[in-house]
mmCIF file of C-alpha atoms in Angstrom:
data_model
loop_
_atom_site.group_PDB
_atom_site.id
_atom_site.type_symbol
_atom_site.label_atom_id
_atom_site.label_comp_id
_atom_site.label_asym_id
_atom_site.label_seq_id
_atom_site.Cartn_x
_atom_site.Cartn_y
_atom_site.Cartn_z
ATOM 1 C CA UNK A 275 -7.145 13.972 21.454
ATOM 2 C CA UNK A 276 -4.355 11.385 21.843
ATOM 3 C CA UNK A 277 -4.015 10.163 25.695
ATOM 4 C CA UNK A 278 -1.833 7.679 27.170
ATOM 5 C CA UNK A 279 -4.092 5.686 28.448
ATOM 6 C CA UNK A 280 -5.910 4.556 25.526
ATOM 7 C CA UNK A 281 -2.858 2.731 24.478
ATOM 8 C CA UNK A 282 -0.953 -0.136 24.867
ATOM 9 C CA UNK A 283 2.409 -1.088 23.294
ATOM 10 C CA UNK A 284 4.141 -4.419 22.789
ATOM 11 C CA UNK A 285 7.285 -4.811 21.261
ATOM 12 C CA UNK A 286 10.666 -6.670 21.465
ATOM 13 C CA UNK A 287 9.427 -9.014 18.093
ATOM 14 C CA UNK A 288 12.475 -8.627 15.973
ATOM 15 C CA UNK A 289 13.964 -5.342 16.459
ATOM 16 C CA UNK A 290 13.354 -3.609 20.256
ATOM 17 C CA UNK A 291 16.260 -0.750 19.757
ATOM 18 C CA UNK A 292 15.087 0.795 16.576
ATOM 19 C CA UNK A 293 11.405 0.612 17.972
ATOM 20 C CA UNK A 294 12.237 1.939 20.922
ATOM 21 C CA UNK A 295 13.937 5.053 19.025
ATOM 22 C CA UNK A 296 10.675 5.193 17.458
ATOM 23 C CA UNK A 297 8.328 5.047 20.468
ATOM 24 C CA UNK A 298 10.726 8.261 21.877
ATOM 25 C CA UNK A 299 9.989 10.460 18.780
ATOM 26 C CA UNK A 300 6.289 9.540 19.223
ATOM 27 C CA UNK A 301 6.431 10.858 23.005
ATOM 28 C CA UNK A 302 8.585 13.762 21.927
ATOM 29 C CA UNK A 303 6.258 14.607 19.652
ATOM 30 C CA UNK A 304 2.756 14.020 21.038
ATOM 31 C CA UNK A 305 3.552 14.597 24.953
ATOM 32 C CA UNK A 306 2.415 11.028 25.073
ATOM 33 C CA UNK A 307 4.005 8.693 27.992
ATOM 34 C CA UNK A 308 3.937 5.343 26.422
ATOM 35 C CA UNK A 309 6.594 2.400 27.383
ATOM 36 C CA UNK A 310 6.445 -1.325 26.075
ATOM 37 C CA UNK A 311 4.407 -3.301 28.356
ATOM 38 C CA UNK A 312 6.402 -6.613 29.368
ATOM 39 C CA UNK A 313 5.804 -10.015 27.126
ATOM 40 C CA UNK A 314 7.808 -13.255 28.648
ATOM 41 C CA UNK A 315 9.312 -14.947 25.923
ATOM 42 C CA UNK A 316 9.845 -18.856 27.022
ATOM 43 C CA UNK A 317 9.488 -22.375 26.244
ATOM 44 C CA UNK A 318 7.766 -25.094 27.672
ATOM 45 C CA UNK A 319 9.379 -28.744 28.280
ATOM 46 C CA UNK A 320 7.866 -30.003 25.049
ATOM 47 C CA UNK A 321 9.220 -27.462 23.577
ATOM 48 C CA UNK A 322 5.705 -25.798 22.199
ATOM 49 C CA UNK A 323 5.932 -21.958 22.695
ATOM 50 C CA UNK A 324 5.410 -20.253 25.870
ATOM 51 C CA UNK A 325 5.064 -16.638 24.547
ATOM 52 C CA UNK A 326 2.788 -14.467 26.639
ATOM 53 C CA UNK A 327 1.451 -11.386 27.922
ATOM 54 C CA UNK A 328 2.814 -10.273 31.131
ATOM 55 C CA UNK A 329 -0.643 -8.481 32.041
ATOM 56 C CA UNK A 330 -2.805 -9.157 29.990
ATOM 57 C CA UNK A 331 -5.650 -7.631 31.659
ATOM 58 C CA UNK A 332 -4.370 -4.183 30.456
ATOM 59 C CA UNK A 333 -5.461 -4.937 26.915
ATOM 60 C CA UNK A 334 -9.127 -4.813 27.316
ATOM 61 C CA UNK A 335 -10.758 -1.910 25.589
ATOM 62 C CA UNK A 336 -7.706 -0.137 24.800
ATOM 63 C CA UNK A 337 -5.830 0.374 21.489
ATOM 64 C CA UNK A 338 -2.784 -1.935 21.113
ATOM 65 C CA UNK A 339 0.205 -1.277 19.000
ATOM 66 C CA UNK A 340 2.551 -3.623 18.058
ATOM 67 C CA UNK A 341 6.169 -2.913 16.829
ATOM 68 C CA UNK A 342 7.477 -5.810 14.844
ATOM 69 C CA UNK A 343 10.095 -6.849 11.980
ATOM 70 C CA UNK A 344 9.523 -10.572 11.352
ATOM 71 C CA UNK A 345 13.006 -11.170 9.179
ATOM 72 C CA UNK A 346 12.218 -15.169 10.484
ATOM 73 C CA UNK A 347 9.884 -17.832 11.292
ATOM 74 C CA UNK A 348 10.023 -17.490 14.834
ATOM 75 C CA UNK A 349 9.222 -14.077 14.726
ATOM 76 C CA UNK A 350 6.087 -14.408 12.691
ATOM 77 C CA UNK A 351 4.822 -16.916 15.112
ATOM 78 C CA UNK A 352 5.182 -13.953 17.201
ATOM 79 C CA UNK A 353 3.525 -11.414 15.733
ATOM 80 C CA UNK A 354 0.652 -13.363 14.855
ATOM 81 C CA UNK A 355 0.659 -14.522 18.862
ATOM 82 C CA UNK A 356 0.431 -11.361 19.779
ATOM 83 C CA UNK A 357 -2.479 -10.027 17.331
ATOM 84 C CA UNK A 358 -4.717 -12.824 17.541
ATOM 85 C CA UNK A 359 -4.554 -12.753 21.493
ATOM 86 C CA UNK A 360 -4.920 -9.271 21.941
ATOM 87 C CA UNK A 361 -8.331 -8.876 19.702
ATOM 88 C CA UNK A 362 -9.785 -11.878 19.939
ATOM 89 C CA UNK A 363 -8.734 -13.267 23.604
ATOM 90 C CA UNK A 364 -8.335 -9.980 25.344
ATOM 91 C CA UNK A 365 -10.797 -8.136 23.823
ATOM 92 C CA UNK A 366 -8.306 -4.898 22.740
ATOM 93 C CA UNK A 367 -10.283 -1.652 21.313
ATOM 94 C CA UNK A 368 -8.296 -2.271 18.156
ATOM 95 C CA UNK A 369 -4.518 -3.414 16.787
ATOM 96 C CA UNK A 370 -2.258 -1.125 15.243
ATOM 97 C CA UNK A 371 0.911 -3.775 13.379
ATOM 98 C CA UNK A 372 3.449 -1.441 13.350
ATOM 99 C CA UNK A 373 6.421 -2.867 10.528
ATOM 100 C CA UNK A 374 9.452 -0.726 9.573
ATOM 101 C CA UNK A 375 10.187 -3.597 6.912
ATOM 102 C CA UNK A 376 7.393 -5.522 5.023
ATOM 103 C CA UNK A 377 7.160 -9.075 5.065
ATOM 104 C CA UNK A 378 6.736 -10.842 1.826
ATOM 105 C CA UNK A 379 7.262 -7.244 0.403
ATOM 106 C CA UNK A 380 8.360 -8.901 -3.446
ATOM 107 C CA UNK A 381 6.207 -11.563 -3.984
ATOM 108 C CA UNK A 382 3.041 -8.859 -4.784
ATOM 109 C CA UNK A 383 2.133 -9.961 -8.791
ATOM 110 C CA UNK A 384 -1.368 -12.524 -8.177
ATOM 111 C CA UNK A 385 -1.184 -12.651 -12.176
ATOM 112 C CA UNK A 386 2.026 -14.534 -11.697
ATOM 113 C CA UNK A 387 0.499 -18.251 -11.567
ATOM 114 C CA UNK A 388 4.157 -19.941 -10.428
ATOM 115 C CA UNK A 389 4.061 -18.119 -7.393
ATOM 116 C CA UNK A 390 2.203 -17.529 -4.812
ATOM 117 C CA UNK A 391 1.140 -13.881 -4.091
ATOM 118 C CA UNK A 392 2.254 -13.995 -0.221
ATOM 119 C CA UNK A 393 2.288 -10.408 0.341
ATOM 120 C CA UNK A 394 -1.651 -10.282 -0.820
ATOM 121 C CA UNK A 395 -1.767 -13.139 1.985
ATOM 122 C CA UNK A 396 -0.339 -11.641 4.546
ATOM 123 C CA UNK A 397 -2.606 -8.949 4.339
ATOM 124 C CA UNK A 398 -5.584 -10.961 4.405
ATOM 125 C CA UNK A 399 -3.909 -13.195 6.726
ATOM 126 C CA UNK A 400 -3.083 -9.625 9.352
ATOM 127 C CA UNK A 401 -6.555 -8.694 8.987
ATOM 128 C CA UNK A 402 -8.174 -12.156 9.978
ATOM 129 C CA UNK A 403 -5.538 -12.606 12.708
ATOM 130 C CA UNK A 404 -7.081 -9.172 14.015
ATOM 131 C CA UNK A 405 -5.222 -6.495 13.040
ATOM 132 C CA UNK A 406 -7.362 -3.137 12.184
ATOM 133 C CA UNK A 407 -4.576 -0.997 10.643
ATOM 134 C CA UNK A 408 -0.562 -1.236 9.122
ATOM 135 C CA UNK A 409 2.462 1.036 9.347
ATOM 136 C CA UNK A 410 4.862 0.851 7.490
ATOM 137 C CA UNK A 411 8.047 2.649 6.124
ATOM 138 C CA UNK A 412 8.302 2.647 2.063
ATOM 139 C CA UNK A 413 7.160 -0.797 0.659
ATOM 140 C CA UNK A 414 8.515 -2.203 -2.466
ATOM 141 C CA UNK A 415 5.573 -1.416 -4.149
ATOM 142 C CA UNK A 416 3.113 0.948 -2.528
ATOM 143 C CA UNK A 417 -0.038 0.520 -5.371
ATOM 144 C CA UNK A 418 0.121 -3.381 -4.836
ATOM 145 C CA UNK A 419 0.309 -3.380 -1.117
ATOM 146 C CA UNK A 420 -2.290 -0.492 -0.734
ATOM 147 C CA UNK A 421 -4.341 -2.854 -3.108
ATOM 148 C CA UNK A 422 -4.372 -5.516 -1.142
ATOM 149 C CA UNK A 423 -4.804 -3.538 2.051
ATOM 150 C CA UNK A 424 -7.991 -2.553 0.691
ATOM 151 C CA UNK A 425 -8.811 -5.734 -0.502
ATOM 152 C CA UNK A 426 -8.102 -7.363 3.499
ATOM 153 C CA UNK A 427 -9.752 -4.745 5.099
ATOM 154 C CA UNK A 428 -6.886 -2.877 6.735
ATOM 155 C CA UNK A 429 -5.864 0.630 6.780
ATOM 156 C CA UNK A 430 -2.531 1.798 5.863
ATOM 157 C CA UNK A 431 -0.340 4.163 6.539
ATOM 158 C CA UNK A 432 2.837 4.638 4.691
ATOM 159 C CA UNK A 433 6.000 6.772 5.689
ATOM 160 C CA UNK A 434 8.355 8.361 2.831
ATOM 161 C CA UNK A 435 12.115 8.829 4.064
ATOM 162 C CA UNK A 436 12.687 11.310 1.035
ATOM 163 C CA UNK A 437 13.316 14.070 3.863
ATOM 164 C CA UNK A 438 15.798 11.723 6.031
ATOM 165 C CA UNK A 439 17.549 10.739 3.144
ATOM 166 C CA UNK A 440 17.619 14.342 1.710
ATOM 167 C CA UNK A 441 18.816 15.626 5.157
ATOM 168 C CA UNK A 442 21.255 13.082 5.389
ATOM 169 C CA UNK A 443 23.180 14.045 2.006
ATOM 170 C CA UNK A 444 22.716 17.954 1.844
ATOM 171 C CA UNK A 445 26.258 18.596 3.248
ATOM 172 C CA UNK A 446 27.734 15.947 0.066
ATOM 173 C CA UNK A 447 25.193 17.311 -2.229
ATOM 174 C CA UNK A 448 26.254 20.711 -1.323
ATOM 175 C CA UNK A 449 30.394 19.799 -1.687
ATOM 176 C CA UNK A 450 29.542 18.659 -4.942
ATOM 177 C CA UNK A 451 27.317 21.671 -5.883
ATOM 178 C CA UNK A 452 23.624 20.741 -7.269
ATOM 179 C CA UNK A 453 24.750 21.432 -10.782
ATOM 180 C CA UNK A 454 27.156 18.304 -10.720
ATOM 181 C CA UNK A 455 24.972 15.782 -9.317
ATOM 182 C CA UNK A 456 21.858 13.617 -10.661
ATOM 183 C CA UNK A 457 19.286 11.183 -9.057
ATOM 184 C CA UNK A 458 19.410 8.340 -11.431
ATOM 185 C CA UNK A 459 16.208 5.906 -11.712
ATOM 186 C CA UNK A 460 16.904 2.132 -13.309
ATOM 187 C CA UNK A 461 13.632 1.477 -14.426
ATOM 188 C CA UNK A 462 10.406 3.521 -14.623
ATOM 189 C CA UNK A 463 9.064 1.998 -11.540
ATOM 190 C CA UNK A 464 11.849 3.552 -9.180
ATOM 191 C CA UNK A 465 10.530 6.800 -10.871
ATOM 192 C CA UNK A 466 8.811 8.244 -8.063
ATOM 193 C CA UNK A 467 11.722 7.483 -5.623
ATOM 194 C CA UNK A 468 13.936 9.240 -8.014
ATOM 195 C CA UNK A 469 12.080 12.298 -8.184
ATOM 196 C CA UNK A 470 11.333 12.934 -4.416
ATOM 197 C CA UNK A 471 14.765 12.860 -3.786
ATOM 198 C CA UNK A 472 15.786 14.833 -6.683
ATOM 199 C CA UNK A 473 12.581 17.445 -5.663
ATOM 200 C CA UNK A 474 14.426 17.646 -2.068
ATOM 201 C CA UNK A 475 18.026 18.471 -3.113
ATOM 202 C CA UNK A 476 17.133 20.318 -6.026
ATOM 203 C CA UNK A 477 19.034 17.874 -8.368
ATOM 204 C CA UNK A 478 17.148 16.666 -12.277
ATOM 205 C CA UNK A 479 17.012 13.137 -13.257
ATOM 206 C CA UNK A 480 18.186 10.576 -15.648
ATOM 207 C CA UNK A 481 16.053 7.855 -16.352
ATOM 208 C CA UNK A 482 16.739 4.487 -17.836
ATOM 209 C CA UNK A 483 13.388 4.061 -20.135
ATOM 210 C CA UNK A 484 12.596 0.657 -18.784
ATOM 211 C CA UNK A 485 10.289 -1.278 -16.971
ATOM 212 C CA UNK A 486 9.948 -4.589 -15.394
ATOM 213 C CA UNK A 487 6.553 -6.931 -16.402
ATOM 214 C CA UNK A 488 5.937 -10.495 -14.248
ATOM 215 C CA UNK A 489 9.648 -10.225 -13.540
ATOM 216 C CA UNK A 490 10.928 -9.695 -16.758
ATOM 217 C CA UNK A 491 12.870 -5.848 -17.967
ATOM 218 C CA UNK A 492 11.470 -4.674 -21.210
ATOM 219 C CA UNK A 493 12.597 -1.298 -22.843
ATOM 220 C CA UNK A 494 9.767 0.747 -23.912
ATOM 221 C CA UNK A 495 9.145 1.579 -27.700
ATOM 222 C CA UNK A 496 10.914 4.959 -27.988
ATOM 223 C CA UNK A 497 12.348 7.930 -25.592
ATOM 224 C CA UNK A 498 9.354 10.111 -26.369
ATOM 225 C CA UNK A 499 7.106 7.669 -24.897
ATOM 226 C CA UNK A 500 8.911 6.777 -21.903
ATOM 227 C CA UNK A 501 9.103 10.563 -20.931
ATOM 228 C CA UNK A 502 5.555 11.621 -21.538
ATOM 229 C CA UNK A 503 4.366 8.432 -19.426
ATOM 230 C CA UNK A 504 7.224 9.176 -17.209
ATOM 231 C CA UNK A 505 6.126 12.977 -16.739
ATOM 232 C CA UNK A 506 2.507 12.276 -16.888
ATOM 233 C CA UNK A 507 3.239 9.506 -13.459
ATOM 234 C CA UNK A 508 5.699 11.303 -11.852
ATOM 235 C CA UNK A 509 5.424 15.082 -12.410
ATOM 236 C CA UNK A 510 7.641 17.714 -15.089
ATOM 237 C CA UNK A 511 8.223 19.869 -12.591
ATOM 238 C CA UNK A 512 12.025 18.739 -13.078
ATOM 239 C CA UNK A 513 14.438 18.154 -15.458
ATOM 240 C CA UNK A 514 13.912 14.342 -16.836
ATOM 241 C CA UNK A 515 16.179 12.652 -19.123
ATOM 242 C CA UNK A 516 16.500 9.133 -20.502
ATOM 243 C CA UNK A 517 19.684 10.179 -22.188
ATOM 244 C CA UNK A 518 22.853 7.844 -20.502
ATOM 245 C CA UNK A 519 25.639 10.514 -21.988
ATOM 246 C CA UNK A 520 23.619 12.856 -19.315
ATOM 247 C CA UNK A 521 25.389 11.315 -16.482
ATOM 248 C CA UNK A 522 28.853 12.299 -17.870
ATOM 249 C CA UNK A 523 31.079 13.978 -15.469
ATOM 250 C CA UNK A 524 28.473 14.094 -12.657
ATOM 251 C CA UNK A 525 28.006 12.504 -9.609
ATOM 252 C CA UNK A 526 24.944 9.902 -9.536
ATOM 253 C CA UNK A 527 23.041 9.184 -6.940
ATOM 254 C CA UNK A 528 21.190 5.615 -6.884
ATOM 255 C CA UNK A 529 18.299 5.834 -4.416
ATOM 256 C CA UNK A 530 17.053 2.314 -4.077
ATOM 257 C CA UNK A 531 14.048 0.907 -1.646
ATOM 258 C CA UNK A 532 16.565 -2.042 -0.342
ATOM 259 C CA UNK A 533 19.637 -4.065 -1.083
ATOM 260 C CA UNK A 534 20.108 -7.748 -0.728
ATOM 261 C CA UNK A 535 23.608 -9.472 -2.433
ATOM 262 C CA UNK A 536 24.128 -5.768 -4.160
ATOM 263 C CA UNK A 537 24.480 -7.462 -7.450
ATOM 264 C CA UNK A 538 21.885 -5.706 -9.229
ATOM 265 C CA UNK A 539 23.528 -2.119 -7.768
ATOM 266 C CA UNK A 540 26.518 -3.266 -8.667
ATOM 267 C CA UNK A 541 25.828 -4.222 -12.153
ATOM 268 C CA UNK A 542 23.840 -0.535 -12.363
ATOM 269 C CA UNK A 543 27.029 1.518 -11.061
ATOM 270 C CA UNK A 544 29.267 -0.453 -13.644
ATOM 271 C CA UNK A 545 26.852 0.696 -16.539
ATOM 272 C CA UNK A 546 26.511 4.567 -15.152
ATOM 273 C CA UNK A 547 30.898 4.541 -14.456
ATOM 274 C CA UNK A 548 30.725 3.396 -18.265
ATOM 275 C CA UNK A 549 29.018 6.200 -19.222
ATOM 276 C CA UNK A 550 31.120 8.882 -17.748
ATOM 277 C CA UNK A 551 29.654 9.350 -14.184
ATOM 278 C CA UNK A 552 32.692 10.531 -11.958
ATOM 279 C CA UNK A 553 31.429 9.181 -9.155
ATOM 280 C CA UNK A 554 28.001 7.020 -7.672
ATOM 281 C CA UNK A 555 26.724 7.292 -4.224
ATOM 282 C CA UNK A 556 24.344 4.716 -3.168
ATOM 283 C CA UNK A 557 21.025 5.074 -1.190
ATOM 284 C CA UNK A 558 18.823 2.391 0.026
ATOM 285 C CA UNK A 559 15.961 2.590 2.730
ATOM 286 C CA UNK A 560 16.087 -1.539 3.964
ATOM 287 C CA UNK A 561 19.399 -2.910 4.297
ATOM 288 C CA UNK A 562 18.062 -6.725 3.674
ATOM 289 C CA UNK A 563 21.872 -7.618 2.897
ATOM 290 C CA UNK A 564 21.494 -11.205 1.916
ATOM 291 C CA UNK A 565 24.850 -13.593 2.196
ATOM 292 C CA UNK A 566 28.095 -12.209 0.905
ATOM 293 C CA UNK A 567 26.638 -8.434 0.493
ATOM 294 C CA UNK A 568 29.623 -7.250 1.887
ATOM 295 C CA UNK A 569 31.929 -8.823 -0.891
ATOM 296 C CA UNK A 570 29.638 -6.903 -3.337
ATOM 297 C CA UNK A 571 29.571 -3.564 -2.528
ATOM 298 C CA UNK A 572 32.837 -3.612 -0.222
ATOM 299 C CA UNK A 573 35.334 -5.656 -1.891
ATOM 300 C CA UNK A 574 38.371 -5.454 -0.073
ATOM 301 C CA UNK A 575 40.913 -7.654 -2.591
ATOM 302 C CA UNK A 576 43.887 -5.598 -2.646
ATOM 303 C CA UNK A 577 43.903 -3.076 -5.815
ATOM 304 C CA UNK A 578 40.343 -3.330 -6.336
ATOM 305 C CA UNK A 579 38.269 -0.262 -5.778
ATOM 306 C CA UNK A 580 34.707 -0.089 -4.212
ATOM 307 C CA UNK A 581 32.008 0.592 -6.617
ATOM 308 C CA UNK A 582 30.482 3.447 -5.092
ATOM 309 C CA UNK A 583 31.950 6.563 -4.048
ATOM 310 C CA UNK A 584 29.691 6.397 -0.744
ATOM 311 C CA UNK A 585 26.898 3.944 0.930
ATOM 312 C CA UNK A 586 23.717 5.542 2.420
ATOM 313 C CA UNK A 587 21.312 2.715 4.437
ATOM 314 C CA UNK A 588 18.434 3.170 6.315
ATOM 315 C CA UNK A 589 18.412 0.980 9.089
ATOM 316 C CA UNK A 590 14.909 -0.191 9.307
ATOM 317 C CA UNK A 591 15.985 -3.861 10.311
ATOM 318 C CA UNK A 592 19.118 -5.881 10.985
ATOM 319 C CA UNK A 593 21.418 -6.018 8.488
ATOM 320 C CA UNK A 594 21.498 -9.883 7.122
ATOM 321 C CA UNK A 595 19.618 -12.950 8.360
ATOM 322 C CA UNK A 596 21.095 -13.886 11.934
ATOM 323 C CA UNK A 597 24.012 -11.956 12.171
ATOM 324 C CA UNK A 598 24.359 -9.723 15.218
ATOM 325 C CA UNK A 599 24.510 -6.060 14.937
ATOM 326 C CA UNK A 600 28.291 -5.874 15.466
ATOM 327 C CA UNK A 601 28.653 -8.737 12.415
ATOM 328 C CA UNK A 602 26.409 -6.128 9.821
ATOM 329 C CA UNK A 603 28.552 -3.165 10.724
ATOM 330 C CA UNK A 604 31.421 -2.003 8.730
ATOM 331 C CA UNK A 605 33.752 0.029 10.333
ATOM 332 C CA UNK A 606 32.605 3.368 9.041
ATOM 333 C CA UNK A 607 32.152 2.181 5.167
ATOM 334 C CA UNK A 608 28.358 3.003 5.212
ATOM 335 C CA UNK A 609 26.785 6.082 6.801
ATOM 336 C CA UNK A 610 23.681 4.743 8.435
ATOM 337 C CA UNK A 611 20.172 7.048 7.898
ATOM 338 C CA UNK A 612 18.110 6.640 10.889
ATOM 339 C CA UNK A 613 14.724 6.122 9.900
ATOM 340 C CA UNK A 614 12.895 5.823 12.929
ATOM 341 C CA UNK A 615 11.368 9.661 12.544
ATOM 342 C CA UNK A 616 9.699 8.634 9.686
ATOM 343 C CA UNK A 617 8.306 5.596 11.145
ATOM 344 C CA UNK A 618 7.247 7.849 14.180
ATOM 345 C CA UNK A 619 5.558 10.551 12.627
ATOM 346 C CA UNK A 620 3.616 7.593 10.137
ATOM 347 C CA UNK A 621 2.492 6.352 13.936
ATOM 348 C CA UNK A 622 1.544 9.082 15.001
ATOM 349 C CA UNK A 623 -0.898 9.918 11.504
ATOM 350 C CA UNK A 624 -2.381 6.285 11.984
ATOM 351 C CA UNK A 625 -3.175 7.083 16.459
ATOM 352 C CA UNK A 626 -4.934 10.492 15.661
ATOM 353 C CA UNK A 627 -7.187 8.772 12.856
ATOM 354 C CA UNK A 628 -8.614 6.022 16.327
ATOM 355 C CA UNK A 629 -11.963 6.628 17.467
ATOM 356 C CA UNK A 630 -13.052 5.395 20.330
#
C-alpha cells in the first residue's frame, strides 16, 4: 500500500511547473500527500557548486523520487548531485529518476563505431550514480533504451501518450469524419506510433515502406514485404497501406515522437501535399525545437502558407535551448497536449512495484 511517508520528492532540476502538474495527478490519484522537499541551489566564492539538500536527514530509509529534464550541462550536474547523495551519502531506501524527456535519447546504435552510444551510458552511468528505477514518457526508441536498462541494471517504466493525444484531436477528427482522415507513418520504425493513434480514433494507415539502418533510409525490396513485416510487428487489426495515392483527398495526420528545426516534417508534409492530401496536421510528444524551428513550421513571409493545417505538441520540456517559456510560445499557432497524466500514472505503476 502506497503511504506518504515512505517517500521523498526532489524536484526543481529543469522543469518544476510541468512536474509539479505531475506530482498533483499522482496525489489526485493515489490520496497520496507528497510536496517537493526544498534543495538550495547556490554558489560558492570559487565558484564550485553549492547545490544541496535542505534536510537531508529526511532521506534515510525512505524512497526518493526525483523529477528532472536535464536539456543542459548544468542540469545534469544536478541530477547526478542529487542521485549520488541521496543513495550513497544519505542512505535513501531507493531512487526513482523521474524524466519526461530522455537525455541522449538519439545516440542509442553501439554498432555505430563513429559515435559514441551515450544513451547506453547514461544508463549505466544512472545506475552506478544510484538510481534503482527510470520513468519516462515515450523514448525515441523504446527496444534500445529498455536494452540498455536491462543491461545497467535499472527498471523502467515507460508512459504512451496515444490516449492524450487521441483525446486531444477527437473533436478535429470528428469535424473531419474518420472516413477522411489517415495516420501516416514515414518509415517502418514510427509504425507502432502510427497505429496506436490510428487504433484510438478509429482512423487506417498509410505507410511509407522504409526504414532507417546506422542512420541511413533504405526502401525495402517490395510492398508485399514491407506489409507482412509491417503487420506481423505492429498488428492487422487495421487497415495498412504503403500506397502514397491513398492519402488523396484526406486529411493526414503525422504523429511524430519530437521535433527539432522541423525540417524533416517539413520535407514529409511537402511529399504527402504532393500526393493529394488536403490537409496535414502535425503531432509530436517532445517539442525539442532546435534554433529557427519557428521559421520552419511557422513561416510568416507574407503570401506563404504554413505547412500544416494544425500543430499538436506535447509539452514534456521547454520548448528550445534557453529560451523562456514566453519566447517558445506562439500566440495560439500550436495547441499544446499536456502530458503530465501520462507521466503521472507511469509514476504511479513504478511506486506500487517498491518493496520495502
Amino acid at each position: 500500500m502506497l503511504s506518504s511517508e515512505r517517500f521523498v520528492v526532489y524536484g526543481g532540476t529543469g522543469y518544476h511547473h510541468f512536474d509539479s502538474r505531475v506530482l498533483e495527478h499522482v496525489n489526485k490519484a493515489t490520496g497520496l500527500d507528497l510536496d517537493f522537499s526544498h534543495i538550495k541551489h547556490s554558489m560558492w566564492t570559487d565558484s564550485e557548486p553549492g547545490f544541496r539538500f535542505a534536510r537531508p536527514e529526511k532521506i534515510k530509509d525512505r524512497h526518493v523520487i526525483v523529477f528532472s529534464c536535464p536539456i543542459t550541462a548544468k542540469l545534469y550536474v544536478q541530477l547526478q548531485d542529487i542521485v549520488v547523495a541521496a543513495h550513497h551519502q544519505y542512505d535513501a531506501a531507493s531512487v526513482t529518476v523521474v524524466m519526461s524527456f530522455l537525455r541522449s535519447r538519439r545516440m542509442d546504435h553501439p554498432e555505430k563505431t563513429k559515435e559514441i552510444s551515450r544513451l547506453q551510458q547514461f544508463m549505466l552511468l544512472l545506475k552506478f550514480w544510484g538510481a534503482d528505477r527510470l520513468v519516462l514518457c515515450e523514448p525515441h526508441n523504446i527496444a534500445n533504451t529498455q536494452q540498455f536498462c536491462d543491461q545497467a541494471g535499472l527498471e523502467l517504466f515507460v508512459g504512451d501518450p496515444t490516449r492524450l493525444f487521441a483525446n486531444a484531436i477527437m473533436g478535429l477528427v470528428q469535424t473531419l469524419g474518420q472516413e477522411n482522415v489517415v495516420v501516416y507513418s514515414p518509415d517502418f520504425g514510427s509504425g507502432g506510433r502510427a497505429m496506436n493513434l490510428a487504433r484510438a480514433i478509429g482512423a487506417g494507415v498509410v505507410a511509407s515502406p522504409k526504414r532507417r539502418l546506422n542512420g541511413r533510409v533504405e526502401a525495402f525490396a517490395d510492398d508485399p514485404t514491407f506489409l507482412a513485416r509491417f503487420k506481423a510487428t505492429y498488428g492487422d487489426d487495421i487497415p495498412v497501406s504503403c500506397n502514397m495515392s491513398d492519402v488523396a483527398d484526406k486529411h493526414v495526420l503525422m504523429r511524430e515522437d519530437e521535433v527539432a528545426s522541423g525540417s524533416t516534417a517539413n520535407k514529409t508534409v511537402g511529399n504527402l501535399k504532393a500526393a493529394g492530401a488536403k490537409g496535414v496536421h502535425l503531432l509530436a510528444t517532445h517539442p525539442v525545437c532546435t534554433w529557427g524551428w519557428k521559421n520552419v513550421l511557422l513561416p510568416d513571409e507574407e503570401g506563404e502558407a504554413p505547412p500544416f493545417t494544425s500543430i499538436w505538441f506535447g509539452n514534456t520540456r521547454p520548448r528550445g535551448f534557453g529560451e523562456t517559456e514566453y519566447e517558445g510560445s506562439t500566440g495560439g499557432e500550436i495547441t499544446t497536449v499536456d502530458m503530465s497524466p501520462i507521466v503521472a500514472e507511469t509514476l504511479i505503476r513504478a511506486m506500487e512495484g517498491i518493496k520495502d
